[in-house]
C-alpha positions as YAML, in Angstrom:
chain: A
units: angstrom
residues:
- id: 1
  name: UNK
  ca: [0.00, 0.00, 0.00]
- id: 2
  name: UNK
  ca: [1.17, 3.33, -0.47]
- id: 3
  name: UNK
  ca: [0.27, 6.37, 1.65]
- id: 4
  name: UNK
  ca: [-2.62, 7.42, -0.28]
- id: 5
  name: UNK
  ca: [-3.91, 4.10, 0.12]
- id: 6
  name: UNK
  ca: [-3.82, 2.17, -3.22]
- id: 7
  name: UNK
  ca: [-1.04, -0.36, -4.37]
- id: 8
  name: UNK
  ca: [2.51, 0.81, -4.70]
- id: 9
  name: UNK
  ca: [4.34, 0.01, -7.95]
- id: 10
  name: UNK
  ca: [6.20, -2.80, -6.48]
- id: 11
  name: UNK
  ca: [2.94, -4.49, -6.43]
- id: 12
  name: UNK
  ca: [2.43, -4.49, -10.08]
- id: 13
  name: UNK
  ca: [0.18, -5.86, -12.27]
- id: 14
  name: UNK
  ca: [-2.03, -8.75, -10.82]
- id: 15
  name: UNK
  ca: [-1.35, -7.41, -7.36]
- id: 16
  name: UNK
  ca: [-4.30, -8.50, -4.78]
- id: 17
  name: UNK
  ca: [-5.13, -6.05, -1.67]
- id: 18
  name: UNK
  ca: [-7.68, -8.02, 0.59]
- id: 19
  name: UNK
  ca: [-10.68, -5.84, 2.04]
- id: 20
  name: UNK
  ca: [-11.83, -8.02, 4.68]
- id: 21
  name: UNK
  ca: [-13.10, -11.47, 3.68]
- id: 22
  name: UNK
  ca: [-14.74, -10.84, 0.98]
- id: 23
  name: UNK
  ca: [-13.43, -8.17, -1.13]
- id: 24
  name: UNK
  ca: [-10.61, -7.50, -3.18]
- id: 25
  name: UNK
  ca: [-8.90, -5.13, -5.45]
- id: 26
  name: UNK
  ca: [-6.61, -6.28, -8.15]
- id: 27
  name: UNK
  ca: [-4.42, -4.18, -10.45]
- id: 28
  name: UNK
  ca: [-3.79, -6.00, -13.97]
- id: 29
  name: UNK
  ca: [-2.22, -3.10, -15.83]
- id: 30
  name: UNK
  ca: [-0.86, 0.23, -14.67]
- id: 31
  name: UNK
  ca: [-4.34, 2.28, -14.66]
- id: 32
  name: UNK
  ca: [-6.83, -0.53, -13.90]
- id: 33
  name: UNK
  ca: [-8.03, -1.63, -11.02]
- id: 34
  name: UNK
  ca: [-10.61, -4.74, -10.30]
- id: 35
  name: UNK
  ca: [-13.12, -4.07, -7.53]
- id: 36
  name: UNK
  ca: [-13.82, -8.14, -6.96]
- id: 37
  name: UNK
  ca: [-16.92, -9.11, -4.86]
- id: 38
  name: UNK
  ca: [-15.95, -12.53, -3.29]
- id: 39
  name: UNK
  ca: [-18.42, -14.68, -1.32]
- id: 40
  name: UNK
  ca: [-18.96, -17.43, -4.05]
- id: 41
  name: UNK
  ca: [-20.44, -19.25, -0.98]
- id: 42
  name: UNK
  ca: [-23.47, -16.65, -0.97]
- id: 43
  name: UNK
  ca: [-23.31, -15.88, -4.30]
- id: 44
  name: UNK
  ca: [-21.95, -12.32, -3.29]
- id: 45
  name: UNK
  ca: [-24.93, -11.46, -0.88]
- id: 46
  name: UNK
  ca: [-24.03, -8.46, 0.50]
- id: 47
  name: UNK
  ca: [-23.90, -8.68, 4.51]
- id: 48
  name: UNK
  ca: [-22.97, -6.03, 6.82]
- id: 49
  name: UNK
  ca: [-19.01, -7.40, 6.60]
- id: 50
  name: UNK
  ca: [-18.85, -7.19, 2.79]
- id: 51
  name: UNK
  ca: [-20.75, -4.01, 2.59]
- id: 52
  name: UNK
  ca: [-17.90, -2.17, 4.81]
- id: 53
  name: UNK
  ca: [-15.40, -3.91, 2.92]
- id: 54
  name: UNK
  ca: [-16.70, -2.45, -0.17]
- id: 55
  name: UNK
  ca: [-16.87, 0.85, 1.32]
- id: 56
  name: UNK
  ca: [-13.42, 0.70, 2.55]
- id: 57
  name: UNK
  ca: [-12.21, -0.91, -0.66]
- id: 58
  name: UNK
  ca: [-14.23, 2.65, -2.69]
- id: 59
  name: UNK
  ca: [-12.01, 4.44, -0.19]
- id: 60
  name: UNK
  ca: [-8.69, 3.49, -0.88]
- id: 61
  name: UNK
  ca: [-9.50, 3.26, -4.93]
- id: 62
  name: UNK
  ca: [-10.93, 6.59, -4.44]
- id: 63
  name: UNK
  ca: [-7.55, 7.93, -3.10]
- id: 64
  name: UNK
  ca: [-4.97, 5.65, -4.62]
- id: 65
  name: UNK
  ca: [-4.15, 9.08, -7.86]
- id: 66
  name: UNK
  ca: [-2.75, 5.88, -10.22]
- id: 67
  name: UNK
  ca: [-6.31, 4.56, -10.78]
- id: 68
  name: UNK
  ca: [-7.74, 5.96, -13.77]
- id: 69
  name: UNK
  ca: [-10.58, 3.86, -13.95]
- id: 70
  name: UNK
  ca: [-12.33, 0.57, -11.83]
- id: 71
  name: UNK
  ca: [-14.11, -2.69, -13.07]
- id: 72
  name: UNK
  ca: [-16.70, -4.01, -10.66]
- id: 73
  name: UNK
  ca: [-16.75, -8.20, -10.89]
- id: 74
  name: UNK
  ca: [-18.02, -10.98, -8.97]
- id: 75
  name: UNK
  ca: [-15.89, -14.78, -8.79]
- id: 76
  name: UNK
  ca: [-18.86, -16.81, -8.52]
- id: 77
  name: UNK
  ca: [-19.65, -18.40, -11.73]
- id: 78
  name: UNK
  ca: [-23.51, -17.77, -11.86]
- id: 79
  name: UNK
  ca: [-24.28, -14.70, -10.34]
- id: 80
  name: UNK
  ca: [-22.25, -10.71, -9.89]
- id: 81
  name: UNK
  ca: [-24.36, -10.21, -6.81]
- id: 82
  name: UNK
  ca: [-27.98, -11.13, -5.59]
- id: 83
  name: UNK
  ca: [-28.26, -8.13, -3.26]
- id: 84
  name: UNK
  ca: [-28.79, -8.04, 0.58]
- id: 85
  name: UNK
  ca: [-27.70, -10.86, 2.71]
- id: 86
  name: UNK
  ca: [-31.28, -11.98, 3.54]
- id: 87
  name: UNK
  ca: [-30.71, -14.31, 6.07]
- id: 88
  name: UNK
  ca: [-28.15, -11.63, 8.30]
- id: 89
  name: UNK
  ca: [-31.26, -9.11, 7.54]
- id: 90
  name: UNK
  ca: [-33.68, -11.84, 9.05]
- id: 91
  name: UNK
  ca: [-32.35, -11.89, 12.07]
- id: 92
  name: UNK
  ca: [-31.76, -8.57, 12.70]
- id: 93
  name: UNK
  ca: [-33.70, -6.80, 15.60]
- id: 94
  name: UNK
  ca: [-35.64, -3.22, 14.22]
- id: 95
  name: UNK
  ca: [-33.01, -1.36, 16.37]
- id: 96
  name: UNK
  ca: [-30.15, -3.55, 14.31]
- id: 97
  name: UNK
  ca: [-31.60, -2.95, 11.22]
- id: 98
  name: UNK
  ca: [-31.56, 0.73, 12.07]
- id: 99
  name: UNK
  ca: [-28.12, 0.92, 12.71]
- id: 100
  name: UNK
  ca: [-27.08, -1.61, 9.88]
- id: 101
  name: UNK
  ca: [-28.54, 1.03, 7.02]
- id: 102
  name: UNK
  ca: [-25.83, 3.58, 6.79]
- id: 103
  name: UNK
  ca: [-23.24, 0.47, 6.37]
- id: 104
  name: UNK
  ca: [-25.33, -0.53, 3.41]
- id: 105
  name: UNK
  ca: [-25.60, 2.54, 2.31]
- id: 106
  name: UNK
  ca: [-21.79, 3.03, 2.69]
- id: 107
  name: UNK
  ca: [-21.08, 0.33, 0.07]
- id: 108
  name: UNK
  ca: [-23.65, 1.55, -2.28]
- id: 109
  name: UNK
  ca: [-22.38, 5.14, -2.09]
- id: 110
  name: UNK
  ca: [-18.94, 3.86, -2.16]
- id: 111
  name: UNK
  ca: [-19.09, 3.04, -5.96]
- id: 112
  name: UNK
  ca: [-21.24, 5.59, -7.20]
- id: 113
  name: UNK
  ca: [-18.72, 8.32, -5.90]
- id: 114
  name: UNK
  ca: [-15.46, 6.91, -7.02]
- id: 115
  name: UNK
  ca: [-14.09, 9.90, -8.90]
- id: 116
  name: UNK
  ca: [-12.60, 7.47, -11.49]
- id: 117
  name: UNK
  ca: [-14.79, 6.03, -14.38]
- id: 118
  name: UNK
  ca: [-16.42, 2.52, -13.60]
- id: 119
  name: UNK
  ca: [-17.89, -0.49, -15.08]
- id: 120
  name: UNK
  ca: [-20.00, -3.37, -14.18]
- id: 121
  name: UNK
  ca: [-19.26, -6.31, -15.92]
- id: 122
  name: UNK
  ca: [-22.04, -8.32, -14.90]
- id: 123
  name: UNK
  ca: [-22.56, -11.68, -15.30]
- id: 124
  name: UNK
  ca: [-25.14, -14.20, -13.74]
- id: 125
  name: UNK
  ca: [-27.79, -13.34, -11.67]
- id: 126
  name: UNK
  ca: [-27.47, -9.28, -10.68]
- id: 127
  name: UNK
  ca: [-30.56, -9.06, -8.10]
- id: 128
  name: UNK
  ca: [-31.82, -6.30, -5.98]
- id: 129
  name: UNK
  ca: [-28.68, -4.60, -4.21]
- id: 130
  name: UNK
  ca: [-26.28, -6.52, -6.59]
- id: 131
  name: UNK
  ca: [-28.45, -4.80, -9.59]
- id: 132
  name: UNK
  ca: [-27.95, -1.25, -7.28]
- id: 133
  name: UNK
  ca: [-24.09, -2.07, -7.37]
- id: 134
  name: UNK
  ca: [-23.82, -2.69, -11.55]
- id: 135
  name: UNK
  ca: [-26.17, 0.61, -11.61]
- id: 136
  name: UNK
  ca: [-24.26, 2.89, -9.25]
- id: 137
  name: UNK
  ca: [-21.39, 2.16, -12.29]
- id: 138
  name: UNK
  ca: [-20.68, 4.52, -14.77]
- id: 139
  name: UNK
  ca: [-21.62, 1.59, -17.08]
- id: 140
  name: UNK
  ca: [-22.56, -1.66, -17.37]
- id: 141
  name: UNK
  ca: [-21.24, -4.62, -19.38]
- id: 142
  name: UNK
  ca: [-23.77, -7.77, -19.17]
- id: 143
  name: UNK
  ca: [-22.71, -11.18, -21.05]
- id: 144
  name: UNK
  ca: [-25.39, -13.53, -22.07]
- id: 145
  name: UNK
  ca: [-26.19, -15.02, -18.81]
- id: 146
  name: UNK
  ca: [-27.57, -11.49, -17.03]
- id: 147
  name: UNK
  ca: [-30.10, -11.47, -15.43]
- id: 148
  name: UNK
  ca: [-31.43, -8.03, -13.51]
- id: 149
  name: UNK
  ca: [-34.05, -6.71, -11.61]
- id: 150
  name: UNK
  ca: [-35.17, -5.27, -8.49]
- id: 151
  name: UNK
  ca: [-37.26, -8.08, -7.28]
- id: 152
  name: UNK
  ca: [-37.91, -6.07, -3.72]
- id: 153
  name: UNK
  ca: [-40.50, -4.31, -5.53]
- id: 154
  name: UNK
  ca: [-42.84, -6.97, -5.73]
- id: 155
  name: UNK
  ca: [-43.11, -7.84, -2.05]
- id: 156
  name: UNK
  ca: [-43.38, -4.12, -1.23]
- id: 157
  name: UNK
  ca: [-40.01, -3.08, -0.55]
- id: 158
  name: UNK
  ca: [-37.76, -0.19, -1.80]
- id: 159
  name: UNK
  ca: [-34.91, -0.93, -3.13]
- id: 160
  name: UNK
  ca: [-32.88, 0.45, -0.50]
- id: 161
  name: UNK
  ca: [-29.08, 1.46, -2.33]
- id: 162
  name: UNK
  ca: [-30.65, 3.26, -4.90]
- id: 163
  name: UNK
  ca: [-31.96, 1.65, -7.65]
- id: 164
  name: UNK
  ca: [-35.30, 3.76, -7.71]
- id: 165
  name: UNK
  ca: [-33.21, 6.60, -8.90]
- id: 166
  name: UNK
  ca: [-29.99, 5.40, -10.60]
- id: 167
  name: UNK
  ca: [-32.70, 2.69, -13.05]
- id: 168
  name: UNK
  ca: [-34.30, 6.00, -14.56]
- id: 169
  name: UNK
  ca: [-31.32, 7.76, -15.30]
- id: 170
  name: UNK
  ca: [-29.65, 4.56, -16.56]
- id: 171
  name: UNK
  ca: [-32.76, 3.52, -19.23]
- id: 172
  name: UNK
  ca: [-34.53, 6.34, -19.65]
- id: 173
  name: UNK
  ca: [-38.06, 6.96, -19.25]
- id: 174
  name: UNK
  ca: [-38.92, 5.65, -22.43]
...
């Protein structure tokens, strides 16, 4: 790490900097860097330890001046991210779930305000919060296999990182 935060040139290319457990950030040329979501196990469900991971992961991209621009991926084979951890949420008391919003919101804010230029390559299953992620990108690069939506919606929830204003702006209201 340098000072600033980011990788230091002895690194290199395909240098890995860990972000807790689940989160990593590799460099494969001089100017890119890989934001990697990594809980294959959950299919990158997004608990309250990944989600300050990725915020803290935003922050040191954010200040590291050699990154000129950031790709957002997932490792698991069939899916970039199906959103909230469902089954931390579930067993959350009201007053936990109260203070576990601005952490969520931390991750989601993370991405959209990296001052660098950012893509989602999605791939898989990109559900709820993981669809909030690939939309708080500057753009979004979907193979074959994507599938997206805010599926929240139809039990009666909003999505909660953002989706109900970044979707608009992203497809228009056409």
């Amino acid at each position: 790490m340098t000072e600033q935060g980011g990788l230091d040139e002895r690194d290199g290319a395909g240098a890995e900097l860990r972000f807790g457990e689940f989160v990593a950030v590799r460099r494969h040329a001089s100017f890119v860097a890989e934001l990697v979501l990594d809980r294959p196990k959950a299919m990158n469900a997004v608990s309250s330890a990944m989600a300050r991971s990725i915020a803290a992961a935003c922050e040191a991209l954010a200040a590291d001046r050699d990154v000129r621009a950031v790709v957002l991926t997932s490792t698991h084979e069939r899916a970039f991210c199906v959103g909230a951890d469902l089954k931390e949420r579930n067993s959350f008391t009201d007053a936990e779930l109260v203070r576990q919003r601005p952490v969520a919101r931390a991750a989601y804010t993370g991405v959209l305000e990296l001052p660098m230029p950012t893509v989602a390559a999605v791939h898989g299953f990109a559900l709820g919060g993981g669809f909030e992620l690939a939309l708080a990108c500057d753009l979004i690069v979907a193979d074959g296999t994507a599938v997206v939506g805010l599926p929240e919606v139809s039990v009666g929830v909003i999505p909660g990182g953002g989706g109900t204003q970044l979707l608009p702006r992203r497809v228009g209201a056409a």
